[in-house]
Short mmCIF file of the N, C-alpha and C atoms (twelve columns), coordinates in Angstrom:
data_MODEL
# 
_entry.id   MODEL 
# 
loop_
_atom_site.group_PDB 
_atom_site.id 
_atom_site.type_symbol 
_atom_site.label_atom_id 
_atom_site.label_alt_id 
_atom_site.label_comp_id 
_atom_site.label_asym_id 
_atom_site.label_seq_id 
_atom_site.Cartn_x 
_atom_site.Cartn_y 
_atom_site.Cartn_z 
_atom_site.pdbx_PDB_model_num 
ATOM 1   N N  . MET A 1  146.131 51.867 41.033 1 
ATOM 2   C CA . MET A 1  145.936 50.465 41.336 1 
ATOM 3   C C  . MET A 1  147.224 49.856 41.870 1 
ATOM 4   N N  . PRO A 2  147.666 50.211 43.036 1 
ATOM 5   C CA . PRO A 2  148.893 49.623 43.570 1 
ATOM 6   C C  . PRO A 2  148.710 48.151 43.939 1 
ATOM 7   N N  . HIS A 3  149.669 47.348 43.528 1 
ATOM 8   C CA . HIS A 3  149.733 45.953 43.959 1 
ATOM 9   C C  . HIS A 3  151.097 45.764 44.597 1 
ATOM 10  N N  . VAL A 4  151.119 45.318 45.828 1 
ATOM 11  C CA . VAL A 4  152.349 45.138 46.588 1 
ATOM 12  C C  . VAL A 4  152.561 43.650 46.819 1 
ATOM 13  N N  . ILE A 5  153.781 43.191 46.546 1 
ATOM 14  C CA . ILE A 5  154.142 41.807 46.833 1 
ATOM 15  C C  . ILE A 5  155.185 41.824 47.947 1 
ATOM 16  N N  . VAL A 6  154.901 41.096 49.008 1 
ATOM 17  C CA . VAL A 6  155.825 40.980 50.134 1 
ATOM 18  C C  . VAL A 6  156.379 39.565 50.127 1 
ATOM 19  N N  . LYS A 7  157.685 39.457 50.084 1 
ATOM 20  C CA . LYS A 7  158.341 38.161 50.205 1 
ATOM 21  C C  . LYS A 7  158.879 38.106 51.623 1 
ATOM 22  N N  . LEU A 8  158.513 37.060 52.326 1 
ATOM 23  C CA . LEU A 8  158.706 36.999 53.763 1 
ATOM 24  C C  . LEU A 8  159.267 35.634 54.140 1 
ATOM 25  N N  . TYR A 9  160.221 35.639 55.091 1 
ATOM 26  C CA . TYR A 9  160.679 34.352 55.618 1 
ATOM 27  C C  . TYR A 9  159.469 33.536 56.020 1 
ATOM 28  N N  . ALA A 10 159.422 32.291 55.614 1 
ATOM 29  C CA . ALA A 10 158.327 31.398 55.968 1 
ATOM 30  C C  . ALA A 10 158.255 31.233 57.481 1 
ATOM 31  N N  . GLY A 11 157.043 31.046 57.982 1 
ATOM 32  C CA . GLY A 11 156.873 30.792 59.412 1 
ATOM 33  C C  . GLY A 11 156.002 31.800 60.131 1 
ATOM 34  N N  . LYS A 12 155.653 32.887 59.471 1 
ATOM 35  C CA . LYS A 12 154.756 33.861 60.098 1 
ATOM 36  C C  . LYS A 12 153.336 33.312 60.085 1 
ATOM 37  N N  . SER A 13 152.572 33.654 61.105 1 
ATOM 38  C CA . SER A 13 151.200 33.161 61.206 1 
ATOM 39  C C  . SER A 13 150.282 33.889 60.227 1 
ATOM 40  N N  . GLU A 14 149.132 33.299 59.975 1 
ATOM 41  C CA . GLU A 14 148.138 33.948 59.118 1 
ATOM 42  C C  . GLU A 14 147.687 35.263 59.739 1 
ATOM 43  N N  . GLU A 15 147.607 35.304 61.056 1 
ATOM 44  C CA . GLU A 15 147.241 36.547 61.749 1 
ATOM 45  C C  . GLU A 15 148.288 37.629 61.503 1 
ATOM 46  N N  . GLN A 16 149.556 37.277 61.577 1 
ATOM 47  C CA . GLN A 16 150.624 38.247 61.314 1 
ATOM 48  C C  . GLN A 16 150.584 38.735 59.870 1 
ATOM 49  N N  . LYS A 17 150.332 37.830 58.941 1 
ATOM 50  C CA . LYS A 17 150.257 38.214 57.533 1 
ATOM 51  C C  . LYS A 17 149.065 39.132 57.273 1 
ATOM 52  N N  . ALA A 18 147.935 38.828 57.880 1 
ATOM 53  C CA . ALA A 18 146.749 39.678 57.722 1 
ATOM 54  C C  . ALA A 18 147.015 41.066 58.286 1 
ATOM 55  N N  . ARG A 19 147.657 41.132 59.432 1 
ATOM 56  C CA . ARG A 19 147.988 42.423 60.047 1 
ATOM 57  C C  . ARG A 19 148.954 43.211 59.164 1 
ATOM 58  N N  . LEU A 20 149.944 42.527 58.628 1 
ATOM 59  C CA . LEU A 20 150.890 43.171 57.723 1 
ATOM 60  C C  . LEU A 20 150.171 43.731 56.504 1 
ATOM 61  N N  . ALA A 21 149.278 42.960 55.923 1 
ATOM 62  C CA . ALA A 21 148.519 43.425 54.751 1 
ATOM 63  C C  . ALA A 21 147.679 44.649 55.092 1 
ATOM 64  N N  . GLU A 22 147.072 44.661 56.263 1 
ATOM 65  C CA . GLU A 22 146.280 45.823 56.691 1 
ATOM 66  C C  . GLU A 22 147.157 47.058 56.842 1 
ATOM 67  N N  . GLU A 23 148.306 46.893 57.485 1 
ATOM 68  C CA . GLU A 23 149.226 48.027 57.701 1 
ATOM 69  C C  . GLU A 23 149.764 48.564 56.378 1 
ATOM 70  N N  . ILE A 24 150.134 47.668 55.477 1 
ATOM 71  C CA . ILE A 24 150.639 48.101 54.167 1 
ATOM 72  C C  . ILE A 24 149.543 48.814 53.394 1 
ATOM 73  N N  . THR A 25 148.327 48.291 53.450 1 
ATOM 74  C CA . THR A 25 147.209 48.940 52.764 1 
ATOM 75  C C  . THR A 25 147.034 50.364 53.262 1 
ATOM 76  N N  . ARG A 26 147.045 50.554 54.576 1 
ATOM 77  C CA . ARG A 26 146.913 51.907 55.131 1 
ATOM 78  C C  . ARG A 26 148.056 52.806 54.685 1 
ATOM 79  N N  . ALA A 27 149.265 52.270 54.685 1 
ATOM 80  C CA . ALA A 27 150.425 53.064 54.276 1 
ATOM 81  C C  . ALA A 27 150.322 53.482 52.807 1 
ATOM 82  N N  . VAL A 28 149.897 52.580 51.950 1 
ATOM 83  C CA . VAL A 28 149.735 52.900 50.534 1 
ATOM 84  C C  . VAL A 28 148.659 53.962 50.345 1 
ATOM 85  N N  . MET A 29 147.556 53.809 51.053 1 
ATOM 86  C CA . MET A 29 146.475 54.792 50.952 1 
ATOM 87  C C  . MET A 29 146.964 56.178 51.365 1 
ATOM 88  N N  . THR A 30 147.723 56.236 52.441 1 
ATOM 89  C CA . THR A 30 148.232 57.512 52.943 1 
ATOM 90  C C  . THR A 30 149.296 58.101 52.020 1 
ATOM 91  N N  . ALA A 31 150.235 57.273 51.594 1 
ATOM 92  C CA . ALA A 31 151.376 57.766 50.824 1 
ATOM 93  C C  . ALA A 31 151.030 58.212 49.418 1 
ATOM 94  N N  . VAL A 32 150.153 57.482 48.740 1 
ATOM 95  C CA . VAL A 32 149.883 57.817 47.341 1 
ATOM 96  C C  . VAL A 32 148.436 58.160 47.057 1 
ATOM 97  N N  . GLY A 33 147.619 58.192 48.092 1 
ATOM 98  C CA . GLY A 33 146.238 58.620 47.920 1 
ATOM 99  C C  . GLY A 33 145.321 57.610 47.266 1 
ATOM 100 N N  . SER A 34 145.694 56.351 47.288 1 
ATOM 101 C CA . SER A 34 144.822 55.320 46.699 1 
ATOM 102 C C  . SER A 34 143.648 55.022 47.617 1 
ATOM 103 N N  . LYS A 35 142.565 54.599 47.010 1 
ATOM 104 C CA . LYS A 35 141.424 54.129 47.797 1 
ATOM 105 C C  . LYS A 35 141.686 52.676 48.180 1 
ATOM 106 N N  . GLU A 36 141.094 52.258 49.291 1 
ATOM 107 C CA . GLU A 36 141.323 50.895 49.769 1 
ATOM 108 C C  . GLU A 36 140.986 49.847 48.711 1 
ATOM 109 N N  . ALA A 37 139.916 50.059 47.975 1 
ATOM 110 C CA . ALA A 37 139.497 49.097 46.961 1 
ATOM 111 C C  . ALA A 37 140.509 48.956 45.826 1 
ATOM 112 N N  . ALA A 38 141.396 49.923 45.661 1 
ATOM 113 C CA . ALA A 38 142.376 49.877 44.579 1 
ATOM 114 C C  . ALA A 38 143.653 49.145 44.968 1 
ATOM 115 N N  . VAL A 39 143.836 48.881 46.257 1 
ATOM 116 C CA . VAL A 39 145.075 48.289 46.758 1 
ATOM 117 C C  . VAL A 39 144.928 46.768 46.869 1 
ATOM 118 N N  . SER A 40 145.928 46.043 46.374 1 
ATOM 119 C CA . SER A 40 145.984 44.596 46.590 1 
ATOM 120 C C  . SER A 40 147.362 44.239 47.133 1 
ATOM 121 N N  . ILE A 41 147.387 43.223 47.981 1 
ATOM 122 C CA . ILE A 41 148.610 42.812 48.654 1 
ATOM 123 C C  . ILE A 41 148.780 41.306 48.483 1 
ATOM 124 N N  . GLY A 42 149.941 40.877 48.043 1 
ATOM 125 C CA . GLY A 42 150.284 39.464 47.983 1 
ATOM 126 C C  . GLY A 42 151.422 39.195 48.944 1 
ATOM 127 N N  . ILE A 43 151.383 38.060 49.622 1 
ATOM 128 C CA . ILE A 43 152.462 37.682 50.529 1 
ATOM 129 C C  . ILE A 43 152.949 36.309 50.122 1 
ATOM 130 N N  . GLU A 44 154.244 36.220 49.865 1 
ATOM 131 C CA . GLU A 44 154.859 34.965 49.453 1 
ATOM 132 C C  . GLU A 44 155.816 34.491 50.534 1 
ATOM 133 N N  . ASP A 45 155.613 33.266 51.009 1 
ATOM 134 C CA . ASP A 45 156.520 32.667 51.977 1 
ATOM 135 C C  . ASP A 45 157.750 32.140 51.251 1 
ATOM 136 N N  . VAL A 46 158.915 32.420 51.813 1 
ATOM 137 C CA . VAL A 46 160.169 31.948 51.235 1 
ATOM 138 C C  . VAL A 46 160.950 31.233 52.337 1 
ATOM 139 N N  . ALA A 47 161.383 30.022 52.061 1 
ATOM 140 C CA . ALA A 47 162.198 29.291 53.028 1 
ATOM 141 C C  . ALA A 47 163.510 30.044 53.238 1 
ATOM 142 N N  . PRO A 48 163.954 30.190 54.477 1 
ATOM 143 C CA . PRO A 48 165.213 30.914 54.733 1 
ATOM 144 C C  . PRO A 48 166.388 30.413 53.894 1 
ATOM 145 N N  . ALA A 49 166.470 29.112 53.675 1 
ATOM 146 C CA . ALA A 49 167.567 28.552 52.883 1 
ATOM 147 C C  . ALA A 49 167.502 28.981 51.417 1 
ATOM 148 N N  . ASP A 50 166.326 29.414 50.959 1 
ATOM 149 C CA . ASP A 50 166.143 29.837 49.565 1 
ATOM 150 C C  . ASP A 50 166.234 31.349 49.370 1 
ATOM 151 N N  . TRP A 51 166.358 32.107 50.454 1 
ATOM 152 C CA . TRP A 51 166.273 33.560 50.399 1 
ATOM 153 C C  . TRP A 51 167.266 34.196 49.420 1 
ATOM 154 N N  . VAL A 52 168.526 33.822 49.507 1 
ATOM 155 C CA . VAL A 52 169.556 34.450 48.665 1 
ATOM 156 C C  . VAL A 52 169.246 34.241 47.186 1 
ATOM 157 N N  . GLU A 53 168.912 33.021 46.807 1 
ATOM 158 C CA . GLU A 53 168.698 32.718 45.386 1 
ATOM 159 C C  . GLU A 53 167.361 33.215 44.848 1 
ATOM 160 N N  . THR A 54 166.302 33.182 45.679 1 
ATOM 161 C CA . THR A 54 164.979 33.537 45.157 1 
ATOM 162 C C  . THR A 54 164.554 34.969 45.439 1 
ATOM 163 N N  . VAL A 55 165.225 35.630 46.375 1 
ATOM 164 C CA . VAL A 55 164.858 37.011 46.696 1 
ATOM 165 C C  . VAL A 55 166.057 37.947 46.584 1 
ATOM 166 N N  . TYR A 56 167.109 37.689 47.353 1 
ATOM 167 C CA . TYR A 56 168.219 38.644 47.435 1 
ATOM 168 C C  . TYR A 56 168.880 38.906 46.077 1 
ATOM 169 N N  . LYS A 57 169.252 37.854 45.388 1 
ATOM 170 C CA . LYS A 57 169.928 38.061 44.092 1 
ATOM 171 C C  . LYS A 57 169.008 38.675 43.036 1 
ATOM 172 N N  . PRO A 58 167.827 38.097 42.779 1 
ATOM 173 C CA . PRO A 58 167.012 38.662 41.692 1 
ATOM 174 C C  . PRO A 58 166.313 39.972 42.036 1 
ATOM 175 N N  . ASP A 59 165.827 40.127 43.257 1 
ATOM 176 C CA . ASP A 59 164.996 41.295 43.586 1 
ATOM 177 C C  . ASP A 59 165.764 42.448 44.218 1 
ATOM 178 N N  . ILE A 60 166.849 42.159 44.914 1 
ATOM 179 C CA . ILE A 60 167.605 43.209 45.594 1 
ATOM 180 C C  . ILE A 60 168.839 43.586 44.779 1 
ATOM 181 N N  . LEU A 61 169.709 42.623 44.522 1 
ATOM 182 C CA . LEU A 61 170.890 42.918 43.705 1 
ATOM 183 C C  . LEU A 61 170.527 43.156 42.249 1 
ATOM 184 N N  . GLY A 62 169.549 42.406 41.744 1 
ATOM 185 C CA . GLY A 62 169.211 42.462 40.329 1 
ATOM 186 C C  . GLY A 62 168.337 43.617 39.884 1 
ATOM 187 N N  . LYS A 63 167.748 44.342 40.840 1 
ATOM 188 C CA . LYS A 63 166.857 45.448 40.483 1 
ATOM 189 C C  . LYS A 63 167.161 46.698 41.314 1 
ATOM 190 N N  . PRO A 64 168.385 47.178 41.264 1 
ATOM 191 C CA . PRO A 64 168.733 48.332 42.108 1 
ATOM 192 C C  . PRO A 64 167.926 49.584 41.774 1 
ATOM 193 N N  . GLY A 65 167.473 49.723 40.559 1 
ATOM 194 C CA . GLY A 65 166.703 50.901 40.162 1 
ATOM 195 C C  . GLY A 65 165.290 50.940 40.731 1 
ATOM 196 N N  . THR A 66 164.802 49.809 41.216 1 
ATOM 197 C CA . THR A 66 163.457 49.766 41.785 1 
ATOM 198 C C  . THR A 66 163.471 49.669 43.304 1 
ATOM 199 N N  . LEU A 67 164.654 49.605 43.895 1 
ATOM 200 C CA . LEU A 67 164.799 49.413 45.335 1 
ATOM 201 C C  . LEU A 67 164.806 50.767 46.052 1 
ATOM 202 N N  . TYR A 68 163.745 51.081 46.759 1 
ATOM 203 C CA . TYR A 68 163.638 52.355 47.461 1 
ATOM 204 C C  . TYR A 68 164.085 52.277 48.908 1 
ATOM 205 N N  . LYS A 69 164.222 51.081 49.429 1 
ATOM 206 C CA . LYS A 69 164.746 50.884 50.788 1 
ATOM 207 C C  . LYS A 69 165.676 49.690 50.719 1 
ATOM 208 N N  . LYS A 70 166.966 49.938 50.877 1 
ATOM 209 C CA . LYS A 70 167.950 48.870 50.816 1 
ATOM 210 C C  . LYS A 70 168.046 48.173 52.174 1 
ATOM 211 N N  . PRO A 71 168.338 46.867 52.152 1 
ATOM 212 C CA . PRO A 71 168.483 46.148 53.411 1 
ATOM 213 C C  . PRO A 71 169.788 46.518 54.109 1 
ATOM 214 N N  . GLY A 72 169.813 46.319 55.400 1 
ATOM 215 C CA . GLY A 72 171.016 46.591 56.183 1 
ATOM 216 C C  . GLY A 72 171.824 45.337 56.414 1 
ATOM 217 N N  . TYR A 73 171.637 44.329 55.578 1 
ATOM 218 C CA . TYR A 73 172.375 43.079 55.702 1 
ATOM 219 C C  . TYR A 73 172.914 42.699 54.326 1 
ATOM 220 N N  . ASP A 74 173.918 41.851 54.319 1 
ATOM 221 C CA . ASP A 74 174.459 41.312 53.077 1 
ATOM 222 C C  . ASP A 74 174.747 39.832 53.297 1 
ATOM 223 N N  . PRO A 75 173.839 38.963 52.883 1 
ATOM 224 C CA . PRO A 75 174.039 37.540 53.115 1 
ATOM 225 C C  . PRO A 75 175.166 36.932 52.283 1 
ATOM 226 N N  . MET A 76 175.729 37.732 51.391 1 
ATOM 227 C CA . MET A 76 176.809 37.240 50.535 1 
ATOM 228 C C  . MET A 76 178.162 37.738 51.033 1 
ATOM 229 N N  . GLY A 77 178.150 38.488 52.152 1 
ATOM 230 C CA . GLY A 77 179.388 38.925 52.776 1 
ATOM 231 C C  . GLY A 77 180.148 40.025 52.040 1 
ATOM 232 N N  . GLY A 78 179.421 40.836 51.246 1 
ATOM 233 C CA . GLY A 78 180.102 41.847 50.443 1 
ATOM 234 C C  . GLY A 78 180.185 43.166 51.020 1 
# 
């Protein structure tokens, strides 16, 4: 029962979000063998000005053991 949460800079269209959810669903089905009915996808819009505090610090810096793909940017200049 994979559930994927995508935190995304606000401003993407509903069409883009739907397409992203479809692509992620297919990737999950392929990678771990889940059936489509078992996959759920949530998409959360995040204002760019809030990214560091609501995503980067808690989800990227704060959870290194769960991060399987690290970003190629550092908004904190480190």
